[in-house]
CSV table of C-alpha atoms in Angstrom, one decimal:
chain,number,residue,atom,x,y,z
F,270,UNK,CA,36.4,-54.6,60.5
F,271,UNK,CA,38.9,-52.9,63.1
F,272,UNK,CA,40.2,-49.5,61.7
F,273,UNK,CA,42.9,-48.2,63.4
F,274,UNK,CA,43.4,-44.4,62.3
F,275,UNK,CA,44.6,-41.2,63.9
F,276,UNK,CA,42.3,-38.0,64.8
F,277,UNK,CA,44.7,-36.2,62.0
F,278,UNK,CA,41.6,-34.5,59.4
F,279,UNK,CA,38.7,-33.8,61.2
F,280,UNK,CA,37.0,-33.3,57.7
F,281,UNK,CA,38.0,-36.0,55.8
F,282,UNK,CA,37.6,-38.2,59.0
F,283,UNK,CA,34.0,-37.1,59.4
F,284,UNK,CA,33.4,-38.5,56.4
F,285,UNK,CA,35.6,-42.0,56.5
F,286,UNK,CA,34.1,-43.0,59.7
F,287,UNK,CA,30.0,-42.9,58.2
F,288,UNK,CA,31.1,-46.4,56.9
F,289,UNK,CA,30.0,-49.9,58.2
F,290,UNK,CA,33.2,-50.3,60.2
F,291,UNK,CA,34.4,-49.9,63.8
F,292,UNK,CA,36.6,-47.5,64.1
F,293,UNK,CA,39.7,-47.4,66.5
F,294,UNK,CA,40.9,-43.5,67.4
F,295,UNK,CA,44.1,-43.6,69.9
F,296,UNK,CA,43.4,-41.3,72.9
F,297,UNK,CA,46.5,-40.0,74.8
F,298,UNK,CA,46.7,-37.6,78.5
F,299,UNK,CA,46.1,-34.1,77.3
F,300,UNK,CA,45.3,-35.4,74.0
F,301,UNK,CA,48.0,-34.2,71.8
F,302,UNK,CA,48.4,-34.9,67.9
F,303,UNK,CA,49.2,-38.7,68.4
F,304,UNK,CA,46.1,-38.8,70.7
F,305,UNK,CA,43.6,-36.7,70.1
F,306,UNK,CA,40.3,-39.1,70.0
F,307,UNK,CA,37.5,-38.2,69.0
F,308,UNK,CA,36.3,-35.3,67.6
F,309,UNK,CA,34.7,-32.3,69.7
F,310,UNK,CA,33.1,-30.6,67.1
F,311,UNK,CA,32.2,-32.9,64.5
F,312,UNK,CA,29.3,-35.1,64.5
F,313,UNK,CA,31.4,-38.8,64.6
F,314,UNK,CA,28.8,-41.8,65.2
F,315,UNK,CA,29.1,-44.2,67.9
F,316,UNK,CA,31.2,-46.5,65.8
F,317,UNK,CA,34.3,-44.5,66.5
F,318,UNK,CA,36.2,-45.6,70.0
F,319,UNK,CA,38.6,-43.9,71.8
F,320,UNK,CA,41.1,-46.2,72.6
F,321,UNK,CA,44.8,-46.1,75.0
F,322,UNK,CA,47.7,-47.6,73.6
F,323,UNK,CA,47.5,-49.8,76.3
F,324,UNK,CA,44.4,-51.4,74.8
F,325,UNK,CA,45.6,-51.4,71.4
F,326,UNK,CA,48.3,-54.2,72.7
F,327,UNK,CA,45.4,-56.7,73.0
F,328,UNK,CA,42.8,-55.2,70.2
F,329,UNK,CA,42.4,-57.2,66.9
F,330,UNK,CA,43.2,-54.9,64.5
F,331,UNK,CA,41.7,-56.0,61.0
F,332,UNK,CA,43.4,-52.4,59.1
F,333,UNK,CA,45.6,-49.4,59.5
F,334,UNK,CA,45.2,-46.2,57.6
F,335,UNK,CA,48.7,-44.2,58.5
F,336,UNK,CA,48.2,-40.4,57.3
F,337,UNK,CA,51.8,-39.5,58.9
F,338,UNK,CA,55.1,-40.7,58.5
F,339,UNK,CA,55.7,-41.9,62.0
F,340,UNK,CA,52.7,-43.1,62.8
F,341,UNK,CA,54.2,-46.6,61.1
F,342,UNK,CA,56.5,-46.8,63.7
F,343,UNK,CA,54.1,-45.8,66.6
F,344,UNK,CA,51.6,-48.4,65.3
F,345,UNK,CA,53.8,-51.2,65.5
F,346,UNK,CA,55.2,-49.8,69.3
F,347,UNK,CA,51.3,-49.8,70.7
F,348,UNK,CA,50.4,-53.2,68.6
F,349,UNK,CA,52.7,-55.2,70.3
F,350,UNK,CA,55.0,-55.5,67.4
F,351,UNK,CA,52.6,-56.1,65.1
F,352,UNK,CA,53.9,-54.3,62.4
F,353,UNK,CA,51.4,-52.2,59.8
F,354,UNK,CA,52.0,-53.6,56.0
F,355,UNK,CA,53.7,-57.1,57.5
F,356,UNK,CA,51.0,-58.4,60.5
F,357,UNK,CA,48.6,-55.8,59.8
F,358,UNK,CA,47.1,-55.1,56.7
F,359,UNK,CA,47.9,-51.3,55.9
F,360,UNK,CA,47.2,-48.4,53.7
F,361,UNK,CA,49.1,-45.1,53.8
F,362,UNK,CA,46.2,-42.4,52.9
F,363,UNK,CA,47.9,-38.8,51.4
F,364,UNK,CA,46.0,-35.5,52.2
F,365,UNK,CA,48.3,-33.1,51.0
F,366,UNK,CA,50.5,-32.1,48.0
F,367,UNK,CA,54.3,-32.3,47.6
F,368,UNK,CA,55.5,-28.7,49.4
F,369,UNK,CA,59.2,-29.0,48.3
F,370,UNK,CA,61.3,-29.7,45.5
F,371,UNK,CA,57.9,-29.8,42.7
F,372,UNK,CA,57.9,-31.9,40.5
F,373,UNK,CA,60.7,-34.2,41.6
F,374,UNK,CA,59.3,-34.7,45.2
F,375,UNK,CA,59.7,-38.0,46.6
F,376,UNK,CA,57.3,-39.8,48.9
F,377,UNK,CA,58.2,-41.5,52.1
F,378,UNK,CA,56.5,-45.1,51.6
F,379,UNK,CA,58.1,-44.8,47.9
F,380,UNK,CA,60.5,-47.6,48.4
F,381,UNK,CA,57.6,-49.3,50.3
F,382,UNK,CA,56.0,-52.6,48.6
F,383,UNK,CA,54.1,-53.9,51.9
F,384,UNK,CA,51.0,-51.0,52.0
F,385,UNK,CA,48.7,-48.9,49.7
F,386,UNK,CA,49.7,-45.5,48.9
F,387,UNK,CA,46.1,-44.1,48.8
F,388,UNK,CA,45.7,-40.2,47.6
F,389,UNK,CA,42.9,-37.9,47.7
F,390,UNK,CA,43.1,-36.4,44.7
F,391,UNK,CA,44.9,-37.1,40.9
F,392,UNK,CA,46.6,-34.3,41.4
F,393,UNK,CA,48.2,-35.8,44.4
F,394,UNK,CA,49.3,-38.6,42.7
F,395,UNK,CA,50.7,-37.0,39.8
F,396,UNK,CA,52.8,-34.4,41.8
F,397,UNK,CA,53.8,-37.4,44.2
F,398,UNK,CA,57.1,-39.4,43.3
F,399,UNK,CA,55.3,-43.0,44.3
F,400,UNK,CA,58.5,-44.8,43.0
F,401,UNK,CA,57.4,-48.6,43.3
F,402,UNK,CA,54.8,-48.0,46.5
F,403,UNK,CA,51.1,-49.5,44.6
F,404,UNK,CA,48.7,-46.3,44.4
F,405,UNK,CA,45.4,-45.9,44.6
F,406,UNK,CA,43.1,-42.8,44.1
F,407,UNK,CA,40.0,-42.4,46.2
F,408,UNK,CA,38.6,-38.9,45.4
F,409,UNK,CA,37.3,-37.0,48.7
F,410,UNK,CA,33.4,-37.5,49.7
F,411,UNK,CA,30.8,-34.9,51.9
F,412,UNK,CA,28.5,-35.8,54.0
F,413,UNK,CA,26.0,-33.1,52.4
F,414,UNK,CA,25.2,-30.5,54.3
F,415,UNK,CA,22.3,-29.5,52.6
F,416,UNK,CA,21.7,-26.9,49.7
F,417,UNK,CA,21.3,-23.9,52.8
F,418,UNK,CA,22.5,-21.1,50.1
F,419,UNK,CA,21.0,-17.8,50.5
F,420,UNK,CA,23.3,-15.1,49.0
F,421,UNK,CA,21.5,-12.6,51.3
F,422,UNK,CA,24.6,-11.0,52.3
F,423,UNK,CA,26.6,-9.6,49.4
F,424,UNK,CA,30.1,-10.7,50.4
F,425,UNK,CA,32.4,-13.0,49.5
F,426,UNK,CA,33.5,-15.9,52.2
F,427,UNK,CA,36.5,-17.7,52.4
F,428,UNK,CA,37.7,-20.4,53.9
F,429,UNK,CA,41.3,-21.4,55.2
F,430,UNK,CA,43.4,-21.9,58.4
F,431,UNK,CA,46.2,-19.9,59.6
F,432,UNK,CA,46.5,-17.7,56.6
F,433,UNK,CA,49.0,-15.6,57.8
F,434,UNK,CA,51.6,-17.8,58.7
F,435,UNK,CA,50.5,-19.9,55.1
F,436,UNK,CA,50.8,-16.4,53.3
F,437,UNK,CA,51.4,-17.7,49.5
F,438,UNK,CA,50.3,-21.4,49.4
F,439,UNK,CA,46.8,-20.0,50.6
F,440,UNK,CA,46.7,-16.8,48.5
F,441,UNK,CA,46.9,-14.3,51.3
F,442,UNK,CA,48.5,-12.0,49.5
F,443,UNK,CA,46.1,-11.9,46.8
F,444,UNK,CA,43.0,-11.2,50.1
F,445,UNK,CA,43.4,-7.5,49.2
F,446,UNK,CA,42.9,-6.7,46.0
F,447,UNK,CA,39.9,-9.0,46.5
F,448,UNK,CA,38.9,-7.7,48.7
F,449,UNK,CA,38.0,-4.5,47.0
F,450,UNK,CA,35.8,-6.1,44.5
F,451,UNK,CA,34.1,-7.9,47.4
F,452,UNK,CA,34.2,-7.4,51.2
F,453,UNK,CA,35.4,-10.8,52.7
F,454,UNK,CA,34.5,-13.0,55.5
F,455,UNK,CA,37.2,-15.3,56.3
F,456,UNK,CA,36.9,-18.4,58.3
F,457,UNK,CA,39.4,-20.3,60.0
F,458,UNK,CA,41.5,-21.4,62.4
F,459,UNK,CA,43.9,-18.4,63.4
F,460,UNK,CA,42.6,-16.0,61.1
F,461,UNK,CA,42.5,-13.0,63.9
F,462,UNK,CA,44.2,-10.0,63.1
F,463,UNK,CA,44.3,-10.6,59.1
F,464,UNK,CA,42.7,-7.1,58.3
F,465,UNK,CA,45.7,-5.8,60.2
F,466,UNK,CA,48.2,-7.8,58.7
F,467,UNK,CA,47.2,-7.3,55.4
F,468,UNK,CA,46.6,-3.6,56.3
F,469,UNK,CA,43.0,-3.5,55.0
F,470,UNK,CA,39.6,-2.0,56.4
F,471,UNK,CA,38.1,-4.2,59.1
F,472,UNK,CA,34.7,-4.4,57.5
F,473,UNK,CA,36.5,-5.8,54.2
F,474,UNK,CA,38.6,-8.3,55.5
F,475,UNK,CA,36.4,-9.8,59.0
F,476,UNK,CA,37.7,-12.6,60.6
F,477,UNK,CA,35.6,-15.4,61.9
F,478,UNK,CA,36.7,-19.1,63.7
F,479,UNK,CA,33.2,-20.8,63.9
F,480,UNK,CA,32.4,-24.0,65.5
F,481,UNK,CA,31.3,-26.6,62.0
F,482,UNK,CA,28.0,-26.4,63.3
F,483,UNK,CA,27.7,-22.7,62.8
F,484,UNK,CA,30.1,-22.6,59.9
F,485,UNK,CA,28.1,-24.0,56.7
F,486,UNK,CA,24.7,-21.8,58.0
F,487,UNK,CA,27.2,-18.8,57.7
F,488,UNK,CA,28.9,-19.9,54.7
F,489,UNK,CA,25.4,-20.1,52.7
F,490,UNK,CA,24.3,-16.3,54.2
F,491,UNK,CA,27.3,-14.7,51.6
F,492,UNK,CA,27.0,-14.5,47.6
F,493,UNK,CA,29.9,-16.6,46.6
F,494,UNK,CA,32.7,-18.4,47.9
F,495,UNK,CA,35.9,-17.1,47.2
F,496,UNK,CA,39.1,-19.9,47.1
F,497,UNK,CA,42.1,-17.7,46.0
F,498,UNK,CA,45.0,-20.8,46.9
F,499,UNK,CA,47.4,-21.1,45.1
F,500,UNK,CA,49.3,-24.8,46.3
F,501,UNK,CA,47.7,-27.5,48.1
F,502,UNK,CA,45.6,-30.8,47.5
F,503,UNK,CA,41.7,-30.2,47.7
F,504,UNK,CA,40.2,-28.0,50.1
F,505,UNK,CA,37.7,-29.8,51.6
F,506,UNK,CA,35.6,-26.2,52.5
F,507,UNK,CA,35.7,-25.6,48.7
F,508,UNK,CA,33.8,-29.1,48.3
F,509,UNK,CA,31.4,-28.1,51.2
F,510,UNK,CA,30.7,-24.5,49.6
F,511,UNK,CA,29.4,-26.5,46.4
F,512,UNK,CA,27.2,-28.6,48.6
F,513,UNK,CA,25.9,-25.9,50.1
F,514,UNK,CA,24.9,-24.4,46.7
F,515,UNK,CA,27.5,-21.5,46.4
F,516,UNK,CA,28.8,-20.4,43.3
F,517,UNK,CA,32.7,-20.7,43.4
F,518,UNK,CA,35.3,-17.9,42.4
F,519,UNK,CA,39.1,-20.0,42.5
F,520,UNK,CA,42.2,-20.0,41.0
F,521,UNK,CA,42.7,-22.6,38.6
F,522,UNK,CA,45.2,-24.2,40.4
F,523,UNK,CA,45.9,-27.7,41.4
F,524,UNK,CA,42.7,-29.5,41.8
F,525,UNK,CA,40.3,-27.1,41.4
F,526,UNK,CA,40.1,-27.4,37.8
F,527,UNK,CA,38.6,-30.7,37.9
F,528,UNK,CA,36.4,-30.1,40.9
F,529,UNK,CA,34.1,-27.1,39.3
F,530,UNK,CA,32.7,-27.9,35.9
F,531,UNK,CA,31.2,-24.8,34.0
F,532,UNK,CA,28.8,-23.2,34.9
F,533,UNK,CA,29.3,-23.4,38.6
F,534,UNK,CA,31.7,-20.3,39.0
F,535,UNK,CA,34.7,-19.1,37.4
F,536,UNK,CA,38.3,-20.5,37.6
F,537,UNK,CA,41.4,-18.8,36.5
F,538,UNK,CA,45.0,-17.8,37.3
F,539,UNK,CA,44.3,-14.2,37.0
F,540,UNK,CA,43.2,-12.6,40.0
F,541,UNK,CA,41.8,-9.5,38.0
F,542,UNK,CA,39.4,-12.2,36.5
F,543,UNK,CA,38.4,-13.8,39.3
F,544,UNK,CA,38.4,-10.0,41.3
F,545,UNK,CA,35.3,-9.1,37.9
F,546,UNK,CA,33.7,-12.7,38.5
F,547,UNK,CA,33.1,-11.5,42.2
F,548,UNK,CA,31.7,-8.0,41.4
F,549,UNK,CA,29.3,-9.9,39.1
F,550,UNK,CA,28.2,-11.9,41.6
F,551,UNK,CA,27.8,-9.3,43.4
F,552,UNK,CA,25.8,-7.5,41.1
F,553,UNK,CA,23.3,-10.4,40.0
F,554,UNK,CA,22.2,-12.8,42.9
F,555,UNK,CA,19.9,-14.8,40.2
F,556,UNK,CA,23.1,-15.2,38.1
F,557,UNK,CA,24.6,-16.0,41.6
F,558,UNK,CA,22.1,-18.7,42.6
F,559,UNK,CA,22.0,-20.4,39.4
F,560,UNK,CA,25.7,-21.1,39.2
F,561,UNK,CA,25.7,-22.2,42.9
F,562,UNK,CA,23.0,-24.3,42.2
F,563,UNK,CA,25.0,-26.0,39.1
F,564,UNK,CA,28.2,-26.1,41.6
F,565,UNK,CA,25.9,-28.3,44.3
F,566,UNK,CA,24.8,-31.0,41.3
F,567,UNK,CA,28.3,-31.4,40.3
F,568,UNK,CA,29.3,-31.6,43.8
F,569,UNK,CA,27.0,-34.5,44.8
F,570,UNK,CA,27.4,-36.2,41.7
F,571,UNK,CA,31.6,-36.2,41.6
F,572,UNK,CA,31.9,-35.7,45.6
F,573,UNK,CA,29.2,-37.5,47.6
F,574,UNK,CA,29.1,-39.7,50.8
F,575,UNK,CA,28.2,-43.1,48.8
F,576,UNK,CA,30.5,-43.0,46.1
F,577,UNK,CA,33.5,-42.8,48.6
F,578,UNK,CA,32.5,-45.2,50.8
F,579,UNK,CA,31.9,-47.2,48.1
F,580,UNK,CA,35.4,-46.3,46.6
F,581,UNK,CA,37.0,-47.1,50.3
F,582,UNK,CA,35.0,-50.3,50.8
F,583,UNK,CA,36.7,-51.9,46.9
F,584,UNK,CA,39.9,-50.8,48.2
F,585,UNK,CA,39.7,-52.3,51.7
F,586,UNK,CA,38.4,-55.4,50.4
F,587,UNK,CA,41.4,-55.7,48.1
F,588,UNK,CA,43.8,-54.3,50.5
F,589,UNK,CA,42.8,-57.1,53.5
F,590,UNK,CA,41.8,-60.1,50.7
């Protein structure tokens, strides 16, 4: 088939696109959020094109997966008319949880009977107001990165963009008490200056915004990862931090519950547990390694490459029949 999707999650993306399909990324001048193309930093196989809205008027298109709410409208302008969930078989796919108005937040293809509403999580779903929109889950998948874990560095890493101007939803606030049981390494996308911001040390709180090439190698160097959010759908770095064979310190919040079993770290909404979970860590690699070792078999098992594209390719089938 045809896919027509937007460069919105470079993650989940890298992982959608290892399917049998062709895929169909719009490509704009300067190559803003409605066209950024392909990826620069992920490995994306020959099977994704960069395409103009220009050639989109004259491209079959056999599927759309929308991931934003006006990217219905700006399909159906660069298809010709062809609208997605009337000419064009549809799905809209849901990354993120409801921000406002929990639990009564209402989604924006509610009211919509012509297209999928596809989340990446239960929680998703059960947090989103669907109203009579037809759901679908389709839990995330990695392509696995290997089991790399080392633990030789005894820090904690963590992973999260812009955790500043997120403050709460991510946990920033919780980075410095943290912090004290277990210097940090955070990565991310506009993470410079947080050991000023939160008024902390520089060697307990350093700041890193690797390339994902670079990022899982220096992931795997630190004892544990650390995921101290508080609000959002799945991180997909908390996934990859299994994979890799890390043992995983969270708050038991939103998905995370689900996603590490026991025996592959310790969830909970105190931070004072989570801060003794760390020191232990700390304190026992062998401990350390054996639970991230658990963590990467539960991963592969509940999160890996085959069983989503297996998960997309029943859905698809059903969605286009």
């Amino acid at each position: 088939m045809n896919i027509l999707l937007w460069h919105v999650h470079g993650s989940w993306t890298t992982a959608f696109v290892q399917g049998p399909h062709h895929y169909l990324v719009p490509v704009l001048p300067g190559r803003g959020p409605d066209g950024r193309g392909r990826a620069r930093t992920y490995p994306w196989p020959d099977t994704v094109t960069e395409i103009t809205p220009r050639e989109l008027r004259k491209t079959p298109v056999d599927l759309i997966v929308l991931q934003r709410p006006h990217e219905a409208e700006l399909a159906a302008r660069w298809l010709g008319g062809r609208r997605p969930g009337r000419e064009v078989p549809a799905v809209y796919l849901e990354h993120n949880a409801p921000d406002h108005d929990v639990p009564g937040t209402r989604h924006p293809c509610a009211d919509r009977d012509d297209l999928t509403l596809v989340h990446v999580t239960h929680f998703n779903r059960l947090f989103w107001d669907s109203g009579r929109a037809p759901t679908a889950v389709v839990e995330h998948g990695i392509v696995d990165p290997g089991h790399r874990y080392t633990g030789e560095l005894a820090r904690a890493a963590v992973v999260v963009n812009e955790p500043v101007r997120r403050g709460r939803h991510t946990g920033t606030d919780l980075l410095p008490a943290l912090s004290e049981a277990a210097p940090l390494d955070v990565y991310g996308m506009r993470t410079e200056g947080l050991a000023r911001h939160l008024g902390l040390p520089a060697d307990r709180c350093r700041a890193h915004d690797l390339p994902q090439a670079e990022l899982h190698t220096a992931m795997a160097r630190r004892r544990l990862y650390l995921h101290p959010v508080r609000w959002t759908s799945l991180g997909l770095s908390l996934l990859e931090a299994m994979h890799l064979g890390m043992p995983v310190v969270a708050l038991a919040t939103t998905e995370a519950v689900e996603a590490v079993p026991a025996g592959a770290g310790v969830l909970s909404t105190r931070p004072d547990v989570l801060a003794r979970a760390a020191r232990g860590y700390l304190a026992d690699p062998d401990a350390a390694a054996e639970d991230g070792a658990r963590a990467r078999r539960a991963a592969l098992d509940a999160y890996g490459l085959k069983r989503f594209l297996d998960d997309w390719e029943r859905l698809m089938e059903e969605v286009t029949r």
